[in-house]
Coordinates of N, CA, C and O in Angstrom, one line a residue:
X782 N 98.8 69.1 109.9 CA 99.2 68.1 108.9 C 100.6 67.5 109.2 O 100.8 66.4 109.0
X783 N 101.5 68.4 109.7 CA 102.8 68.0 110.0 C 102.8 67.0 111.2 O 103.5 66.0 111.2
X784 N 101.9 67.3 112.1 CA 101.7 66.4 113.3 C 101.2 65.0 112.8 O 101.7 64.0 113.3
X785 N 100.3 65.0 111.8 CA 99.8 63.7 111.3 C 100.9 62.9 110.6 O 101.0 61.7 110.8
X786 N 101.8 63.6 109.9 CA 102.9 63.0 109.2 C 103.8 62.3 110.2 O 104.3 61.2 110.0
X787 N 104.1 63.1 111.3 CA 105.0 62.5 112.3 C 104.4 61.3 113.0 O 105.1 60.3 113.3
X788 N 103.1 61.3 113.2 CA 102.4 60.2 113.8 C 102.5 59.0 112.9 O 102.8 57.8 113.4
X789 N 102.3 59.2 111.6 CA 102.4 58.1 110.7 C 103.8 57.5 110.6 O 104.0 56.3 110.5
X790 N 104.8 58.4 110.6 CA 106.2 58.0 110.6 C 106.5 57.1 111.8 O 107.2 56.1 111.7
X791 N 106.0 57.5 112.9 CA 106.3 56.8 114.2 C 105.6 55.4 114.1 O 106.2 54.4 114.5
X792 N 104.4 55.4 113.5 CA 103.7 54.1 113.4 C 104.4 53.2 112.4 O 104.6 52.0 112.7
X793 N 104.9 53.7 111.3 CA 105.7 52.9 110.4 C 107.0 52.3 111.0 O 107.3 51.2 110.7
X794 N 107.6 53.1 111.8 CA 108.8 52.7 112.5 C 108.4 51.5 113.5 O 109.2 50.5 113.6
X795 N 107.3 51.6 114.1 CA 106.8 50.6 115.0 C 106.5 49.3 114.3 O 106.8 48.2 114.7
X796 N 106.0 49.5 113.1 CA 105.7 48.3 112.2 C 107.0 47.6 111.8 O 107.1 46.4 111.8
X797 N 108.0 48.4 111.5 CA 109.3 47.8 111.1 C 109.9 47.0 112.3 O 110.5 46.0 112.1
X798 N 109.8 47.6 113.5 CA 110.3 46.9 114.7 C 109.6 45.6 114.9 O 110.2 44.5 115.3
X799 N 108.3 45.6 114.7 CA 107.4 44.4 114.9 C 107.8 43.4 113.8 O 108.0 42.2 114.1
X800 N 108.1 43.8 112.6 CA 108.5 42.9 111.6 C 109.9 42.3 111.9 O 110.1 41.1 111.7
X801 N 110.7 43.1 112.5 CA 112.1 42.6 112.9 C 111.9 41.5 114.0 O 112.6 40.5 114.0
X802 N 111.0 41.8 115.0 CA 110.8 40.8 116.1 C 110.2 39.5 115.5 O 110.7 38.4 115.9
X803 N 109.3 39.6 114.6 CA 108.7 38.4 114.1 C 109.7 37.6 113.3 O 109.7 36.4 113.3
X804 N 110.5 38.3 112.5 CA 111.5 37.7 111.7 C 112.6 37.0 112.6 O 113.0 35.8 112.3
X805 N 112.9 37.6 113.7 CA 113.9 36.9 114.6 C 113.3 35.7 115.2 O 114.0 34.6 115.3
X806 N 112.0 35.7 115.6 CA 111.4 34.5 116.1 C 111.3 33.4 115.0 O 111.5 32.2 115.4
X807 N 111.0 33.8 113.8 CA 110.9 32.8 112.8 C 112.3 32.1 112.6 O 112.4 30.9 112.4
X808 N 113.3 32.9 112.6 CA 114.7 32.4 112.5 C 115.0 31.4 113.6 O 115.6 30.3 113.5
X809 N 114.6 31.8 114.8 CA 114.9 31.0 116.0 C 114.1 29.6 115.9 O 114.7 28.6 116.2
X810 N 112.9 29.7 115.4 CA 112.2 28.4 115.3 C 112.8 27.5 114.2 O 112.9 26.3 114.4
X811 N 113.3 28.1 113.1 CA 114.0 27.3 112.1 C 115.3 26.7 112.6 O 115.7 25.7 112.1
X812 N 115.9 27.4 113.6 CA 117.2 26.9 114.1 C 117.0 25.8 115.2 O 118.0 25.3 115.6
X813 N 115.8 25.6 115.6 CA 115.6 24.5 116.5 C 116.0 23.2 115.9 O 115.7 22.9 114.8
X814 N 116.8 22.4 116.6 CA 117.3 21.1 116.1 C 116.2 20.1 116.1 O 115.1 20.3 116.6
X815 N 116.4 19.0 115.4 CA 115.4 17.9 115.4 C 115.1 17.4 116.8 O 116.0 17.5 117.7
X816 N 113.9 16.9 117.0 CA 113.5 16.4 118.3 C 114.3 15.2 118.7 O 114.4 14.3 117.9
X817 N 114.9 15.2 119.9 CA 115.8 14.2 120.3 C 115.0 12.9 120.7 O 113.8 12.9 120.7
X818 N 115.8 11.9 121.1 CA 115.2 10.6 121.6 C 115.9 10.3 123.0 O 115.9 9.1 123.4
X819 N 116.4 11.3 123.7 CA 117.1 11.1 124.9 C 116.4 12.1 126.0 O 116.1 13.2 125.7
X820 N 116.1 11.5 127.1 CA 115.2 12.2 128.1 C 115.8 13.6 128.5 O 115.0 14.6 128.5
X821 N 117.1 13.7 128.8 CA 117.6 15.0 129.2 C 117.5 16.0 128.1 O 117.1 17.2 128.4
X822 N 117.8 15.6 126.9 CA 117.7 16.6 125.8 C 116.3 17.0 125.5 O 115.9 18.1 125.2
X823 N 115.4 16.0 125.6 CA 113.9 16.3 125.4 C 113.4 17.3 126.5 O 112.6 18.2 126.2
X824 N 113.9 17.2 127.7 CA 113.5 18.1 128.8 C 113.9 19.5 128.4 O 113.2 20.5 128.6
X825 N 115.2 19.6 127.9 CA 115.7 20.9 127.5 C 114.9 21.5 126.3 O 114.6 22.7 126.3
X826 N 114.6 20.7 125.4 CA 113.8 21.1 124.2 C 112.4 21.5 124.6 O 111.9 22.5 124.0
X827 N 111.9 20.9 125.6 CA 110.5 21.2 126.1 C 110.6 22.6 126.7 O 109.7 23.5 126.4
X828 N 111.6 22.9 127.5 CA 111.7 24.2 128.1 C 112.0 25.3 127.1 O 111.4 26.4 127.1
X829 N 112.8 25.0 126.1 CA 113.1 26.0 125.0 C 111.8 26.3 124.2 O 111.6 27.5 123.9
X830 N 111.1 25.3 123.9 CA 109.8 25.5 123.1 C 108.8 26.3 123.9 O 108.1 27.2 123.4
X831 N 108.7 26.0 125.2 CA 107.8 26.8 126.1 C 108.2 28.3 126.2 O 107.3 29.2 126.1
X832 N 109.5 28.5 126.3 CA 109.9 29.9 126.3 C 109.6 30.6 125.0 O 109.2 31.8 124.9
X833 N 109.8 29.9 123.9 CA 109.6 30.4 122.6 C 108.1 30.8 122.4 O 107.7 31.9 121.9
X834 N 107.2 29.9 122.9 CA 105.8 30.2 122.8 C 105.4 31.4 123.6 O 104.6 32.2 123.2
X835 N 106.1 31.6 124.7 CA 105.8 32.7 125.6 C 106.2 34.0 124.8 O 105.5 35.0 124.9
X836 N 107.3 34.0 124.1 CA 107.7 35.2 123.3 C 106.7 35.4 122.2 O 106.4 36.6 121.9
X837 N 106.2 34.4 121.5 CA 105.2 34.6 120.5 C 103.9 35.2 121.0 O 103.3 36.1 120.4
X838 N 103.5 34.7 122.2 CA 102.3 35.3 122.8 C 102.5 36.7 123.3 O 101.6 37.5 123.3
X839 N 103.8 37.1 123.6 CA 104.1 38.5 123.9 C 103.8 39.4 122.8 O 103.6 40.7 123.0
X840 N 103.8 38.9 121.6 CA 103.5 39.8 120.4 C 102.1 40.3 120.4 O 101.8 41.3 119.8
X841 N 101.2 39.6 121.1 CA 99.8 40.0 121.2 C 99.6 41.5 121.6 O 98.9 42.2 121.0
X842 N 100.3 41.8 122.7 CA 100.2 43.2 123.2 C 100.7 44.2 122.2 O 100.1 45.2 122.1
X843 N 101.8 43.9 121.6 CA 102.4 44.8 120.7 C 101.5 45.0 119.5 O 101.2 46.1 119.0
X844 N 101.0 43.9 118.9 CA 100.1 44.0 117.8 C 98.8 44.7 118.1 O 98.2 45.4 117.3
X845 N 98.3 44.4 119.3 CA 97.0 45.0 119.7 C 97.2 46.5 119.8 O 96.3 47.3 119.4
X846 N 98.4 47.0 120.3 CA 98.7 48.4 120.4 C 98.8 49.0 119.0 O 98.3 50.1 118.8
X847 N 99.4 48.3 118.1 CA 99.5 48.8 116.7 C 98.2 49.0 116.1 O 97.9 50.0 115.4
X848 N 97.3 48.0 116.3 CA 96.0 48.1 115.7 C 95.2 49.2 116.3 O 94.4 49.9 115.6
X849 N 95.4 49.4 117.6 CA 94.7 50.5 118.2 C 95.2 51.9 117.7 O 94.3 52.8 117.4
X850 N 96.5 52.0 117.5 CA 97.0 53.2 116.9 C 96.6 53.4 115.5 O 96.3 54.6 115.1
X851 N 96.5 52.4 114.8 CA 96.0 52.5 113.4 C 94.6 53.0 113.3 O 94.3 53.8 112.5
X852 N 93.7 52.4 114.2 CA 92.3 52.9 114.2 C 92.2 54.4 114.5 O 91.4 55.1 114.0
X853 N 93.1 54.8 115.4 CA 93.1 56.2 115.8 C 93.5 57.1 114.6 O 92.9 58.2 114.3
X854 N 94.6 56.7 113.9 CA 95.0 57.4 112.7 C 94.0 57.4 111.6 O 93.8 58.4 110.9
X855 N 93.3 56.3 111.5 CA 92.2 56.2 110.5 C 91.1 57.1 110.8 O 90.5 57.8 110.0
X856 N 90.7 57.2 112.1 CA 89.7 58.1 112.6 C 90.0 59.5 112.4 O 89.1 60.4 112.1
X857 N 91.3 59.9 112.5 CA 91.8 61.2 112.3 C 92.1 61.5 110.8 O 92.6 62.6 110.5
X858 N 91.8 60.5 110.0 CA 92.1 60.7 108.5 C 93.6 60.9 108.2 O 93.9 61.4 107.2
X859 N 94.4 60.3 109.0 CA 95.9 60.4 108.7 C 96.2 59.2 107.8 O 97.3 59.4 107.1
X860 N 95.5 58.2 107.8 CA 95.7 57.1 106.9 C 94.4 56.6 106.2 O 93.3 56.9 106.7
X861 N 94.5 55.9 105.1 CA 93.4 55.3 104.5 C 93.6 53.8 104.3 O 94.7 53.3 104.3
X862 N 92.5 53.1 104.2 CA 92.6 51.6 104.1 C 93.5 51.2 102.9 O 94.1 50.1 103.0
X863 N 93.5 52.0 101.9 CA 94.3 51.6 100.7 C 95.8 52.0 100.9 O 96.6 51.8 100.0
X864 N 96.2 52.5 102.1 CA 97.6 53.0 102.2 C 98.6 51.9 102.4 O 99.8 52.1 102.3
X865 N 98.1 50.7 102.8 CA 99.0 49.5 102.9 C 99.4 49.2 104.3 O 99.9 48.1 104.6
X866 N 99.2 50.1 105.3 CA 99.6 49.9 106.6 C 98.7 48.8 107.3 O 99.2 47.9 108.0
X867 N 97.4 48.8 106.9 CA 96.5 47.7 107.5 C 97.0 46.3 106.9 O 96.9 45.3 107.7
X868 N 97.4 46.3 105.7 CA 97.8 45.0 105.1 C 99.1 44.5 105.9 O 99.2 43.3 106.1
X869 N 100.0 45.4 106.2 CA 101.2 45.0 107.0 C 100.8 44.5 108.4 O 101.4 43.5 108.8
X870 N 99.8 45.1 109.0 CA 99.4 44.6 110.3 C 98.8 43.2 110.2 O 99.0 42.3 111.0
X871 N 97.9 43.0 109.2 CA 97.3 41.7 109.0 C 98.4 40.6 108.7 O 98.3 39.5 109.2
X872 N 99.4 41.0 107.9 CA 100.5 40.1 107.7 C 101.2 39.7 108.9 O 101.6 38.5 109.1
X873 N 101.5 40.7 109.8 CA 102.1 40.4 111.1 C 101.3 39.4 111.9 O 101.8 38.5 112.5
X874 N 100.0 39.6 111.9 CA 99.1 38.7 112.7 C 99.2 37.3 112.1 O 99.2 36.3 112.9
X875 N 99.2 37.2 110.8 CA 99.2 35.9 110.2 C 100.6 35.2 110.5 O 100.6 34.0 110.8
X876 N 101.6 35.9 110.5 CA 102.9 35.4 110.8 C 103.0 34.9 112.2 O 103.6 33.8 112.6
X877 N 102.4 35.7 113.1 CA 102.4 35.3 114.5 C 101.6 34.0 114.7 O 102.0 33.1 115.5
X878 N 100.5 33.9 114.1 CA 99.6 32.7 114.2 C 100.4 31.5 113.7 O 100.3 30.4 114.3
X879 N 101.1 31.6 112.6 CA 101.9 30.5 112.1 C 103.0 30.1 113.0 O 103.2 28.9 113.2
X880 N 103.6 31.1 113.6 CA 104.7 30.8 114.6 C 104.1 30.0 115.8 O 104.7 29.1 116.4
X881 N 102.9 30.5 116.2 CA 102.3 29.9 117.4 C 101.9 28.4 117.1 O 102.1 27.5 117.9
X882 N 101.3 28.2 115.9 CA 100.9 26.9 115.5 C 102.0 25.9 115.5 O 102.0 24.8 116.0
X883 N 103.1 26.4 114.8 CA 104.3 25.5 114.6 C 105.0 25.2 116.0 O 105.4 24.0 116.2
X884 N 105.1 26.2 116.8 CA 105.7 26.0 118.1 C 104.9 25.1 119.0 O 105.4 24.2 119.7
X885 N 103.6 25.3 119.0 CA 102.7 24.4 119.8 C 102.7 23.0 119.3 O 102.6 22.0 120.1
X886 N 102.8 22.8 118.0 CA 102.9 21.5 117.4 C 104.2 20.8 117.8 O 104.2 19.6 118.1
X887 N 105.2 21.6 117.8 CA 106.5 21.0 118.2 C 106.5 20.6 119.7 O 107.0 19.6 120.1
X888 N 105.9 21.5 120.5 CA 105.8 21.2 122.0 C 105.0 19.9 122.2 O 105.4 19.0 123.0
X889 N 103.9 19.7 121.5 CA 103.1 18.5 121.6 C 103.9 17.3 121.2 O 103.8 16.2 121.9
X890 N 104.7 17.4 120.1 CA 105.5 16.3 119.7 C 106.6 15.9 120.7 O 106.8 14.7 121.0
X891 N 107.2 17.0 121.3 CA 108.3 16.7 122.3 C 107.6 16.0 123.5 O 108.2 15.0 124.0
X892 N 106.5 16.5 123.9 CA 105.9 15.9 125.1 C 105.4 14.4 124.8 O 105.5 13.6 125.7
X893 N 104.9 14.2 123.6 CA 104.5 12.8 123.2 C 105.7 11.9 123.2 O 105.7 10.8 123.8
X894 N 106.8 12.3 122.6 CA 108.0 11.4 122.5 C 108.6 11.2 123.9 O 109.0 10.1 124.3
X895 N 108.6 12.3 124.7 CA 109.1 12.2 126.1 C 108.3 11.2 126.9 O 108.8 10.3 127.6
X896 N 107.0 11.3 126.8 CA 106.1 10.3 127.5 C 106.3 8.9 127.1 O 106.3 8.0 127.9
X897 N 106.4 8.7 125.8 CA 106.7 7.3 125.2 C 108.0 6.8 125.7 O 108.1 5.6 126.2
X898 N 109.0 7.6 125.7 CA 110.4 7.2 126.1 C 110.4 6.9 127.6 O 111.0 5.9 128.0
X899 N 109.7 7.7 128.3 CA 109.6 7.5 129.8 C 108.9 6.2 130.1 O 109.3 5.4 131.0
X900 N 107.9 5.8 129.3 CA 107.2 4.5 129.5 C 108.1 3.4 129.2 O 108.1 2.4 129.9
X901 N 108.9 3.5 128.1 CA 109.8 2.4 127.7 C 110.9 2.2 128.8 O 111.2 1.1 129.2
X902 N 111.4 3.3 129.3 CA 112.4 3.3 130.3 C 111.9 2.6 131.6 O 112.5 1.8 132.2
X903 N 110.6 2.9 132.0 CA 110.0 2.3 133.1 C 109.9 0.8 132.9 O 110.1 0.0 133.8
X904 N 109.4 0.4 131.7 CA 109.3 -1.0 131.4 C 110.6 -1.8 131.5 O 110.7 -2.9 132.0
X905 N 111.6 -1.2 130.9 CA 113.0 -1.8 131.0 C 113.4 -1.9 132.4 O 114.1 -2.9 132.8
X906 N 113.1 -0.9 133.2 CA 113.6 -0.9 134.6 C 112.9 -2.1 135.4 O 113.5 -2.8 136.1
X907 N 111.6 -2.2 135.1 CA 110.8 -3.3 135.7 C 111.3 -4.7 135.2 O 111.4 -5.6 136.0
X908 N 111.6 -4.8 133.9 CA 112.1 -6.0 133.4 C 113.4 -6.4 134.0 O 113.7 -7.6 134.3
X909 N 114.3 -5.4 134.2 CA 115.6 -5.7 134.7 C 115.5 -6.1 136.2 O 116.2 -7.0 136.6
X910 N 114.5 -5.6 136.9 CA 114.3 -6.0 138.3 C 113.8 -7.4 138.3 O 114.2 -8.2 139.1
X911 N 112.9 -7.8 137.4 CA 112.4 -9.2 137.3 C 113.5 -10.2 137.0 O 113.6 -11.2 137.6
X912 N 114.4 -9.8 136.1 CA 115.5 -10.6 135.7 C 116.4 -10.8 136.9 O 116.9 -11.9 137.1
X913 N 116.7 -9.8 137.6 CA 117.6 -9.9 138.7 C 117.0 -10.8 139.8 O 117.7 -11.6 140.4
X914 N 115.7 -10.7 140.0 CA 115.0 -11.5 141.0 C 115.1 -13.0 140.6 O 115.4 -13.9 141.4
X915 N 114.8 -13.2 139.3 CA 114.9 -14.6 138.8 C 116.3 -15.2 138.9 O 116.5 -16.3 139.2
X916 N 117.3 -14.3 138.6 CA 118.7 -14.8 138.8 C 119.0 -15.1 140.2 O 119.7 -16.1 140.5
X917 N 118.5 -14.3 141.1 CA 118.8 -14.6 142.6 C 118.1 -15.9 143.0 O 118.7 -16.7 143.7
X918 N 116.9 -16.1 142.5 CA 116.2 -17.3 142.9 C 116.9 -18.5 142.3 O 117.0 -19.6 142.9
X919 N 117.4 -18.4 141.1 CA 118.1 -19.5 140.4 C 119.4 -19.8 141.2 O 119.7 -21.0 141.4
X920 N 120.1 -18.8 141.7 CA 121.3 -19.1 142.4 C 121.0 -19.8 143.8 O 121.8 -20.5 144.3
X921 N 119.8 -19.6 144.3 CA 119.4 -20.2 145.6 C 119.0 -21.7 145.4 O 118.9 -22.4 146.4
X922 N 118.8 -22.1 144.2 CA 118.4 -23.5 143.9 C 119.6 -24.4 144.2 O 120.7 -24.1 143.9
X923 N 119.3 -25.5 144.9 CA 120.4 -26.5 145.3 C 120.7 -27.3 144.0 O 119.8 -27.8 143.3
X924 N 122.0 -27.5 143.8 CA 122.4 -28.3 142.6 C 122.1 -29.8 142.9 O 122.1 -30.3 144.0
X925 N 121.7 -30.5 141.8 CA 121.4 -31.9 142.0 C 122.6 -32.8 142.4 O 122.5 -33.6 143.2
X926 N 123.7 -32.5 141.7 CA 124.9 -33.2 142.0 C 124.8 -34.7 141.8 O 124.2 -35.1 140.8
X927 N 125.3 -35.5 142.7 CA 125.3 -36.9 142.5 C 124.4 -37.6 143.5 O 124.6 -38.8 143.7
X928 N 123.6 -36.8 144.2 CA 122.7 -37.4 145.2 C 121.5 -38.1 144.5 O 120.7 -37.4 143.9
X929 N 121.4 -39.4 144.6 CA 120.3 -40.1 144.0 C 119.0 -39.7 144.5 O 118.0 -39.7 143.8
X930 N 118.9 -39.4 145.8 CA 117.6 -39.0 146.4 C 117.1 -37.6 145.8 O 116.0 -37.4 145.5
X931 N 118.1 -36.7 145.5 CA 117.8 -35.4 144.9 C 117.2 -35.7 143.5 O 116.3 -35.0 143.1
X932 N 117.8 -36.6 142.8 CA 117.4 -36.9 141.4 C 116.0 -37.5 141.5 O 115.1 -37.2 140.6
X933 N 115.7 -38.4 142.4 CA 114.4 -39.0 142.5 C 113.4 -37.9 142.9 O 112.2 -38.0 142.4
X934 N 113.8 -37.0 143.7 CA 112.8 -35.9 144.0 C 112.5 -35.1 142.8 O 111.3 -34.7 142.5
X935 N 113.5 -34.9 141.9 CA 113.3 -34.2 140.7 C 112.4 -35.0 139.8 O 111.5 -34.4 139.1
X936 N 112.5 -36.3 139.8 CA 111.6 -37.2 139.0 C 110.2 -37.0 139.5 O 109.3 -36.8 138.6
X937 N 110.0 -36.9 140.8 CA 108.6 -36.7 141.3 C 108.1 -35.4 140.8 O 106.9 -35.2 140.5
X938 N 108.9 -34.3 140.9 CA 108.5 -33.0 140.5 C 108.1 -33.0 139.0 O 107.1 -32.3 138.6
X939 N 108.9 -33.7 138.2 CA 108.6 -33.7 136.7 C 107.3 -34.4 136.4 O 106.6 -34.0 135.5
X940 N 107.0 -35.4 137.2 CA 105.8 -36.2 137.0 C 104.5 -35.3 137.3 O 103.4 -35.6 136.9
X941 N 104.7 -34.2 138.1 CA 103.6 -33.4 138.5 C 103.4 -32.3 137.4 O 102.3 -31.6 137.4
X942 N 104.3 -32.2 136.4 CA 104.1 -31.2 135.4 C 103.0 -31.7 134.4 O 102.7 -32.9 134.3
X943 N 102.4 -30.7 133.6 CA 101.4 -31.1 132.6 C 102.0 -32.1 131.6 O 103.2 -31.9 131.2
X944 N 101.2 -33.0 131.2 CA 101.7 -34.0 130.2 C 102.5 -35.1 130.9 O 103.7 -35.1 130.9
X945 N 101.7 -36.0 131.6 CA 102.4 -37.0 132.5 C 103.3 -37.9 131.7 O 104.4 -38.2 132.2
X946 N 103.0 -38.3 130.5 CA 103.8 -39.2 129.7 C 105.1 -38.6 129.4 O 106.2 -39.2 129.6
X947 N 105.1 -37.3 129.0 CA 106.3 -36.6 128.6 C 107.2 -36.4 129.8 O 108.4 -36.6 129.8
X948 N 106.5 -36.1 130.9 CA 107.3 -35.8 132.2 C 107.9 -37.1 132.6 O 109.1 -37.1 133.1
X949 N 107.2 -38.2 132.5 CA 107.7 -39.5 133.0 C 108.9 -39.9 132.1 O 109.9 -40.4 132.6
X950 N 108.8 -39.7 130.8 CA 109.9 -40.1 129.9 C 111.1 -39.2 130.3 O 112.3 -39.7 130.3
X951 N 110.9 -37.9 130.5 CA 112.1 -37.1 130.8 C 112.7 -37.4 132.1 O 113.9 -37.4 132.3
X952 N 111.9 -37.8 133.1 CA 112.4 -38.1 134.4 C 113.3 -39.3 134.4 O 114.3 -39.4 135.1
X953 N 112.9 -40.3 133.6 CA 113.7 -41.5 133.5 C 115.1 -41.3 132.9 O 116.0 -42.0 133.1
X954 N 115.2 -40.1 132.1 CA 116.5 -39.8 131.5 C 117.6 -39.6 132.6 O 118.8 -39.8 132.4
X955 N 117.1 -39.1 133.8 CA 118.0 -38.8 134.9 C 118.8 -40.1 135.4 O 119.9 -40.0 135.9
X956 N 118.1 -41.2 135.3 CA 118.7 -42.4 135.8 C 119.1 -43.5 134.8 O 119.5 -44.6 135.1
X957 N 118.9 -43.1 133.5 CA 119.1 -44.1 132.5 C 120.6 -44.5 132.4 O 120.9 -45.6 131.8
X958 N 121.5 -43.7 132.9 CA 122.9 -44.0 132.8 C 123.4 -44.9 134.0 O 124.5 -45.3 134.0
X959 N 122.5 -45.1 135.0 CA 122.9 -45.9 136.1 C 122.9 -47.4 135.8 O 121.9 -47.9 135.5
X960 N 124.0 -48.1 135.9 CA 124.1 -49.5 135.6 C 123.5 -50.3 136.7 O 123.6 -50.1 137.9
X961 N 122.7 -51.3 136.3 CA 122.1 -52.3 137.2 C 121.2 -51.6 138.3 O 120.4 -50.8 138.0
X962 N 121.5 -52.0 139.6 CA 120.7 -51.4 140.7 C 121.4 -50.3 141.3 O 121.1 -49.9 142.5
X963 N 122.3 -49.6 140.6 CA 123.1 -48.6 141.3 C 122.2 -47.4 141.7 O 122.5 -46.6 142.5
X964 N 121.0 -47.3 141.0 CA 120.1 -46.2 141.4 C 119.6 -46.2 142.8 O 119.2 -45.3 143.3
X965 N 119.7 -47.4 143.4 CA 119.2 -47.5 144.8 C 120.3 -47.3 145.8 O 120.1 -47.3 147.0
X966 N 121.6 -47.2 145.3 CA 122.7 -47.0 146.1 C 122.9 -45.5 146.5 O 122.3 -44.6 145.8
X967 N 123.7 -45.2 147.5 CA 123.9 -43.8 147.9 C 124.8 -43.1 146.9 O 124.7 -41.9 146.7
X968 N 125.7 -43.9 146.2 CA 126.6 -43.3 145.3 C 126.2 -43.6 143.9 O 125.8 -44.8 143.6
X969 N 126.1 -42.6 143.0 CA 125.7 -42.8 141.6 C 127.0 -43.0 140.8 O 128.0 -42.4 141.0
X970 N 126.9 -43.9 139.8 CA 128.0 -44.1 138.8 C 128.3 -42.7 138.2 O 127.4 -42.0 137.9
X971 N 129.6 -42.4 138.0 CA 130.0 -41.2 137.4 C 129.2 -40.9 136.1 O 128.9 -39.7 135.8
X972 N 129.0 -41.9 135.2 CA 128.3 -41.7 134.0 C 126.9 -41.2 134.2 O 126.4 -40.3 133.5
X973 N 126.2 -41.7 135.3 CA 124.9 -41.2 135.6 C 124.9 -39.7 136.0 O 124.0 -39.0 135.7
X974 N 125.9 -39.4 136.8 CA 126.0 -38.0 137.3 C 126.2 -37.0 136.1 O 125.6 -36.0 136.0
X975 N 127.1 -37.4 135.2 CA 127.3 -36.6 134.0 C 126.0 -36.5 133.2 O 125.6 -35.4 132.7
X976 N 125.3 -37.6 133.0 CA 124.1 -37.6 132.2 C 123.0 -36.7 132.8 O 122.3 -35.9 132.2
X977 N 122.9 -36.8 134.1 CA 121.9 -36.0 134.8 C 122.2 -34.5 134.8 O 121.4 -33.7 134.5
X978 N 123.5 -34.2 134.9 CA 123.9 -32.8 134.9 C 123.7 -32.2 133.5 O 123.2 -31.1 133.4
X979 N 124.0 -32.9 132.4 CA 123.7 -32.4 131.1 C 122.3 -32.2 130.8 O 121.9 -31.3 130.2
X980 N 121.4 -33.1 131.3 CA 120.0 -33.0 131.0 C 119.4 -31.8 131.7 O 118.6 -31.0 131.2
X981 N 119.9 -31.5 133.0 CA 119.4 -30.4 133.7 C 119.8 -29.1 133.1 O 119.2 -28.1 133.2
X982 N 121.0 -29.1 132.5 CA 121.6 -27.8 132.0 C 121.2 -27.6 130.6 O 121.5 -26.6 130.0

């Protein structure tokens, strides 16, 4: 009988240690900060959550061992179902499952936000590349300046755009400031140059 009492006492001590471990994990989960919106922090939170889930899963072996020991004590009539030890074991299992569910849910949320943020970052990177290319191409364009031939070429290009009437009206704006037949000369009147420059810009 004394041996049975010692076995039960050892089992109760093991239950207390298991309760302490579960309580520590529960506190750790509650101390996790809110999910970030920055890639570096999200990567760290992902690793932390994965480590936490590993610790929760490690409880399986401990709880399996406790349940096996309980069954042995029950078979030897050292304990009875009404003694409360089985209820404590069941409670530990329930707490473990709650910790597992919450931590896996957090990991899923971290991964989802990280994937979304990564996609946005990639889109911004591609957009920045397109803008830089467009800027480079714009810088390569020759200025119209006061060259009447360049302005006439622009007139022809405008006429090729959809909406012939509108393009034709706009193209004539380039030369509307030229007095008389100056449009046929090599030099454009200063007023025409200013008007053309303002229209293009």
